[in-house]
mmCIF file with all atom_site columns, C-alpha atoms in Angstrom:
data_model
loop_
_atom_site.group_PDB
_atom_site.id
_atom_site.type_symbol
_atom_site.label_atom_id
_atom_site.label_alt_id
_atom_site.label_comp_id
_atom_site.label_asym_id
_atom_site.label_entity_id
_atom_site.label_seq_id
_atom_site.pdbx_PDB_ins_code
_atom_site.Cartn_x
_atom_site.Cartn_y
_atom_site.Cartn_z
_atom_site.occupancy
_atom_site.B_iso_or_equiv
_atom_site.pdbx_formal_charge
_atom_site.auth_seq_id
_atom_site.auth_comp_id
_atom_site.auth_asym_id
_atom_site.auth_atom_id
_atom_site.pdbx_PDB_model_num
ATOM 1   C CA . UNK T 1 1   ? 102.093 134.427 99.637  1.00 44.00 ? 1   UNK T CA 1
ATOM 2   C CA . UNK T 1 2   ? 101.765 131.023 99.531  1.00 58.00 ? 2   UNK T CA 1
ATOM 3   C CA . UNK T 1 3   ? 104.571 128.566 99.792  1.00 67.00 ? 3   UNK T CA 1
ATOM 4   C CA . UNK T 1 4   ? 104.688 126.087 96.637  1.00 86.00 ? 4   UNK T CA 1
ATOM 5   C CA . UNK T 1 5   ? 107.022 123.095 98.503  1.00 84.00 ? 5   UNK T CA 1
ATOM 6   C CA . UNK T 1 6   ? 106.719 121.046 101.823 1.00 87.00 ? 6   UNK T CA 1
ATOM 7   C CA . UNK T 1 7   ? 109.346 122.671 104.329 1.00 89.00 ? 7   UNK T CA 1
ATOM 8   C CA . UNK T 1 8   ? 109.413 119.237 106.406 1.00 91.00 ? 8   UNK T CA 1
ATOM 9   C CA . UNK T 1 9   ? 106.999 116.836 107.800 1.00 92.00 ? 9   UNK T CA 1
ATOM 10  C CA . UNK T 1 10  ? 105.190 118.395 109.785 1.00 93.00 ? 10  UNK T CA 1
ATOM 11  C CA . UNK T 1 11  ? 103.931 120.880 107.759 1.00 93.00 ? 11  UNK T CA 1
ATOM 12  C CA . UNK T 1 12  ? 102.697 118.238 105.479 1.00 94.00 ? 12  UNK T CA 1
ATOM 13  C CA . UNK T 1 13  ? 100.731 116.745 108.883 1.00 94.00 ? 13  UNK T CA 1
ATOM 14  C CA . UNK T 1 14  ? 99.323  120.301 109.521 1.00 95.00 ? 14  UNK T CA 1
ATOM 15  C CA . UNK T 1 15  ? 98.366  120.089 105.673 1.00 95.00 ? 15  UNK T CA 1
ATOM 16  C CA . UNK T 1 16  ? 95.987  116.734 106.777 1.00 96.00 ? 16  UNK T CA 1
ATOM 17  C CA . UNK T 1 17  ? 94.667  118.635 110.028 1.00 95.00 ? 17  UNK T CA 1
ATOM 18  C CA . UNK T 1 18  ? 93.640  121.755 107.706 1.00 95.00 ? 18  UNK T CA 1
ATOM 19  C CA . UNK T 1 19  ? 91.789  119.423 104.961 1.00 97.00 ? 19  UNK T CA 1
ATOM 20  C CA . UNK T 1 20  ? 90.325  116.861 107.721 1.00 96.00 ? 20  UNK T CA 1
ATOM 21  C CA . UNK T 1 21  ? 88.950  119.541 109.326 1.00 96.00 ? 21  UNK T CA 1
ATOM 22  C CA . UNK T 1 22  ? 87.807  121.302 106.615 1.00 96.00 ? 22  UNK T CA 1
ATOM 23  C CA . UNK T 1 23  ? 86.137  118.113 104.804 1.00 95.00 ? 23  UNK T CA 1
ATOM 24  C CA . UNK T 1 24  ? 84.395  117.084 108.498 1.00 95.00 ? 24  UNK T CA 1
ATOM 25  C CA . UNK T 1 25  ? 86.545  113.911 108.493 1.00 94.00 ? 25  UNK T CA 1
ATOM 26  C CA . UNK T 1 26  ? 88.293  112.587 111.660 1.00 92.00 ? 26  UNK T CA 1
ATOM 27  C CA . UNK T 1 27  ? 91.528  111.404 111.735 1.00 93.00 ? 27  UNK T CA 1
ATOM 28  C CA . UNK T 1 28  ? 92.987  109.496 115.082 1.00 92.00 ? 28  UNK T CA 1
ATOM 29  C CA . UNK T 1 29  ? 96.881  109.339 113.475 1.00 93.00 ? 29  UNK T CA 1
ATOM 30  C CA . UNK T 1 30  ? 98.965  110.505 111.053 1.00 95.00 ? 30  UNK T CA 1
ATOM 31  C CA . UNK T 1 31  ? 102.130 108.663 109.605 1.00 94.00 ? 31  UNK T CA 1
ATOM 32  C CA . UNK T 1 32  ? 104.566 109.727 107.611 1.00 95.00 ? 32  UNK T CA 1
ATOM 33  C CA . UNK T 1 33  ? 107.106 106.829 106.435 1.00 94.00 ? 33  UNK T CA 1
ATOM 34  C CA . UNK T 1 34  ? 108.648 105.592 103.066 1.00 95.00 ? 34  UNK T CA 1
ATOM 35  C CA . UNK T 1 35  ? 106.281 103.719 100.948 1.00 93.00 ? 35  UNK T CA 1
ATOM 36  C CA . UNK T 1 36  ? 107.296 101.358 97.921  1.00 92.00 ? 36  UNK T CA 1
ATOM 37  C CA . UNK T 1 37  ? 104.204 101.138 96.242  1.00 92.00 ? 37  UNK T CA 1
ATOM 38  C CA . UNK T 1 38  ? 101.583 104.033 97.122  1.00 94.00 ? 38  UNK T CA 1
ATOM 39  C CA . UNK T 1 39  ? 101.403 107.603 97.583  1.00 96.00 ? 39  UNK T CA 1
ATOM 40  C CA . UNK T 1 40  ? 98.871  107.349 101.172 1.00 96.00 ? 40  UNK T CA 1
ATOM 41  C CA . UNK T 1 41  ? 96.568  105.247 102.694 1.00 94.00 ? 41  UNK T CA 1
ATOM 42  C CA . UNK T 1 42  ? 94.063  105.712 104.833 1.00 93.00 ? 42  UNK T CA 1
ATOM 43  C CA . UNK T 1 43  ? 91.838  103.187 107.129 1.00 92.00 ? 43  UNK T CA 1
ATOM 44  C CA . UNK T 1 44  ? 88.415  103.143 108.095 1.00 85.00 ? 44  UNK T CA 1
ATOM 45  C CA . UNK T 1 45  ? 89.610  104.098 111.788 1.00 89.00 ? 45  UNK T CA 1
ATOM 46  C CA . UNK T 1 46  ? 91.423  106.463 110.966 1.00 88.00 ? 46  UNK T CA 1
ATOM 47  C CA . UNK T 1 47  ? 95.032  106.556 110.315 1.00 93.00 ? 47  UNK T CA 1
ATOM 48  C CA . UNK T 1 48  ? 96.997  108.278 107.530 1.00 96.00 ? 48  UNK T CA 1
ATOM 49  C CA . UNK T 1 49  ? 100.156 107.154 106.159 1.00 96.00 ? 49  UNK T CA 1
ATOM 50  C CA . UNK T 1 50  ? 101.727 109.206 103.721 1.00 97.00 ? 50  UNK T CA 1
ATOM 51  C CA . UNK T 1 51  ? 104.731 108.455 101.456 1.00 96.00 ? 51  UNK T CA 1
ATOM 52  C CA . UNK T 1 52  ? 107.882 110.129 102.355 1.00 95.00 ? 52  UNK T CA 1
ATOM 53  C CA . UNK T 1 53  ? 108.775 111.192 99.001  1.00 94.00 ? 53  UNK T CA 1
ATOM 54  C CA . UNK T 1 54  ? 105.691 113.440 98.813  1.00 95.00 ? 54  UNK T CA 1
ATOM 55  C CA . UNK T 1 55  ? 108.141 116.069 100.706 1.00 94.00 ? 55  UNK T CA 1
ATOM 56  C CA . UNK T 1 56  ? 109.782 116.084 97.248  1.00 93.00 ? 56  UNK T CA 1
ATOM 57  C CA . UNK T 1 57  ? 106.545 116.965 95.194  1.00 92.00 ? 57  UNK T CA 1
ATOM 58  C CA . UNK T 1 58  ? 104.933 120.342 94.444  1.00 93.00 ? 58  UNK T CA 1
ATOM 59  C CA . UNK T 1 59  ? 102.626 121.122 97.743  1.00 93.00 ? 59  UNK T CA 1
ATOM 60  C CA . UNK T 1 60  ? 99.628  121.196 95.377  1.00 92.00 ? 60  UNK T CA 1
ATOM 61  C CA . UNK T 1 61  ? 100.627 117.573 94.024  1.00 94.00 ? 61  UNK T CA 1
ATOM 62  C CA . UNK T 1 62  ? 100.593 116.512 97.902  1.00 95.00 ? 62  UNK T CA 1
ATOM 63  C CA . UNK T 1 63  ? 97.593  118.216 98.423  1.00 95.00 ? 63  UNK T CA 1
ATOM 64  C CA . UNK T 1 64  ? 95.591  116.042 96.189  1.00 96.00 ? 64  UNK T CA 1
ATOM 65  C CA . UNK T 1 65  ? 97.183  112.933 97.456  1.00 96.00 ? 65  UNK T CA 1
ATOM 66  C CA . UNK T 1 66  ? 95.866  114.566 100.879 1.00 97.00 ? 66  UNK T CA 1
ATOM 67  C CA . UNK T 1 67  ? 92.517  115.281 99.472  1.00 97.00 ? 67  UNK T CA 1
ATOM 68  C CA . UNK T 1 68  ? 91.875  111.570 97.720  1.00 97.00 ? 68  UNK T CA 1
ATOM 69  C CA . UNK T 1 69  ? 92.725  110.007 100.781 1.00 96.00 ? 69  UNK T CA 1
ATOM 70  C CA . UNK T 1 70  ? 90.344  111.753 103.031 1.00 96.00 ? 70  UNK T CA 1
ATOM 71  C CA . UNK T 1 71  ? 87.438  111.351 100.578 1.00 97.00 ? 71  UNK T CA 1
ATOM 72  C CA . UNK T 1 72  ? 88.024  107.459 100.813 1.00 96.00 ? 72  UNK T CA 1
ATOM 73  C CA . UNK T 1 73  ? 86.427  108.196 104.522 1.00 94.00 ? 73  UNK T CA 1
ATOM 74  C CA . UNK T 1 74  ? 83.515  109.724 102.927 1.00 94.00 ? 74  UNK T CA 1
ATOM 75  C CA . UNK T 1 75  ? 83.426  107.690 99.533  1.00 94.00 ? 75  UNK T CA 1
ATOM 76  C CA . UNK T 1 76  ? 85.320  103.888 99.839  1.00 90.00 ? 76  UNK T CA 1
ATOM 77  C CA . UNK T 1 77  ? 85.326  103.489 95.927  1.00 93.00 ? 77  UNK T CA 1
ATOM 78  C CA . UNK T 1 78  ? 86.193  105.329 93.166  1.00 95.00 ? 78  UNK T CA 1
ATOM 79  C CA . UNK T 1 79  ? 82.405  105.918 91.508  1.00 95.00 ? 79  UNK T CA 1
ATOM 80  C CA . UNK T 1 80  ? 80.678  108.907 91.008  1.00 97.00 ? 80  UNK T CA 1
ATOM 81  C CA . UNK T 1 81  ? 80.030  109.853 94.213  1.00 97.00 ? 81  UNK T CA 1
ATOM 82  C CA . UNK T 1 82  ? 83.588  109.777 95.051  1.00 97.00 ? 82  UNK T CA 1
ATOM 83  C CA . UNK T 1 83  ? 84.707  112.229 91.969  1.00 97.00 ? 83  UNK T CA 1
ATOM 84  C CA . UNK T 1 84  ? 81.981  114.486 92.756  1.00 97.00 ? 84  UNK T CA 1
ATOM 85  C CA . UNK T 1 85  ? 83.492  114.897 96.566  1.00 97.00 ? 85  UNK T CA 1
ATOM 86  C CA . UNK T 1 86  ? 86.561  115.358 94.507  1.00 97.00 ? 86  UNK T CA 1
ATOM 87  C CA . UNK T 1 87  ? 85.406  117.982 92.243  1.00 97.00 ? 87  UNK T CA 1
ATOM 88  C CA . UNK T 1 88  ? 83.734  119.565 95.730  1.00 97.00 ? 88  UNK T CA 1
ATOM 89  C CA . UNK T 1 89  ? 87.285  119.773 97.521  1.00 97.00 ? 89  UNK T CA 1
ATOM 90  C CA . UNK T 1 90  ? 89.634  120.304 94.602  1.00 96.00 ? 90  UNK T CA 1
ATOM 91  C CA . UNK T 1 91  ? 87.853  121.452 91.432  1.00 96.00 ? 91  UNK T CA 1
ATOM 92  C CA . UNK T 1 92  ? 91.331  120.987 89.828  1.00 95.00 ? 92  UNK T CA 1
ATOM 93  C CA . UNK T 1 93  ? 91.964  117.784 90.884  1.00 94.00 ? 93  UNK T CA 1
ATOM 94  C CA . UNK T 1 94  ? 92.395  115.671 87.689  1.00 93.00 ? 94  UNK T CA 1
ATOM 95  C CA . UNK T 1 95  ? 95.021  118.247 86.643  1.00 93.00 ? 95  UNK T CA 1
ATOM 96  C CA . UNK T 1 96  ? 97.017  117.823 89.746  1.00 92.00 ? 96  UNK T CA 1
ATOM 97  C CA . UNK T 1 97  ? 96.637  113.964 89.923  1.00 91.00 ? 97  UNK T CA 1
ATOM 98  C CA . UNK T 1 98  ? 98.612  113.823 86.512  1.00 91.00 ? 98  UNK T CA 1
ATOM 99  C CA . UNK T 1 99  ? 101.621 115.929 88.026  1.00 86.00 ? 99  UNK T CA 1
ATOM 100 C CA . UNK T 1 100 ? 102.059 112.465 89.878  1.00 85.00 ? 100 UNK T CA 1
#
């Protein structure tokens, strides 16, 4: 069965090693730290940071942040070609975005 919450931070991390991997996109760190303003970014070389506070969401909500952040590798703007990696990785995405 699959677990529905984060059990610490580290199994959010293994969370971005499974999706990098599985979307083909490399990542050289991962960060995990309180955030004021954003749920994750990502830059173009390669480092993660992900709000703390997504240890407090649903694992699917996290997911998605996850997910939107690694497509910014593969997509930088939000256009079409960015929703339709979306829609490729997480055919429910739009639902899960509005549990944020």
């Amino acid at each position: 069965m699959r677990r529905t919450t984060w059990q610490d931070g580290d199994d959010l991390r293994w969370a971005v090693r499974h999706w990098s991997a599985r979307m083909g996109v490399k990542l050289h760190q991962v960060h995990l730290r309180e955030m004021r303003s954003k749920w994750a970014s990502v830059s173009t070389a390669g480092r993660l940071t992900l709000n703390t506070e997504l240890l407090d969401l649903p694992r699917h909500v996290g997911e998605f942040v996850i997910v939107h952040e690694l497509v910014h590798l593969l997509a930088p703007h939000h256009g079409k070609l960015f929703k339709s990696f979306m829609h490729a990785y997480l055919p429910d995405w739009e639902r899960r975005e509005q549990r944020l």
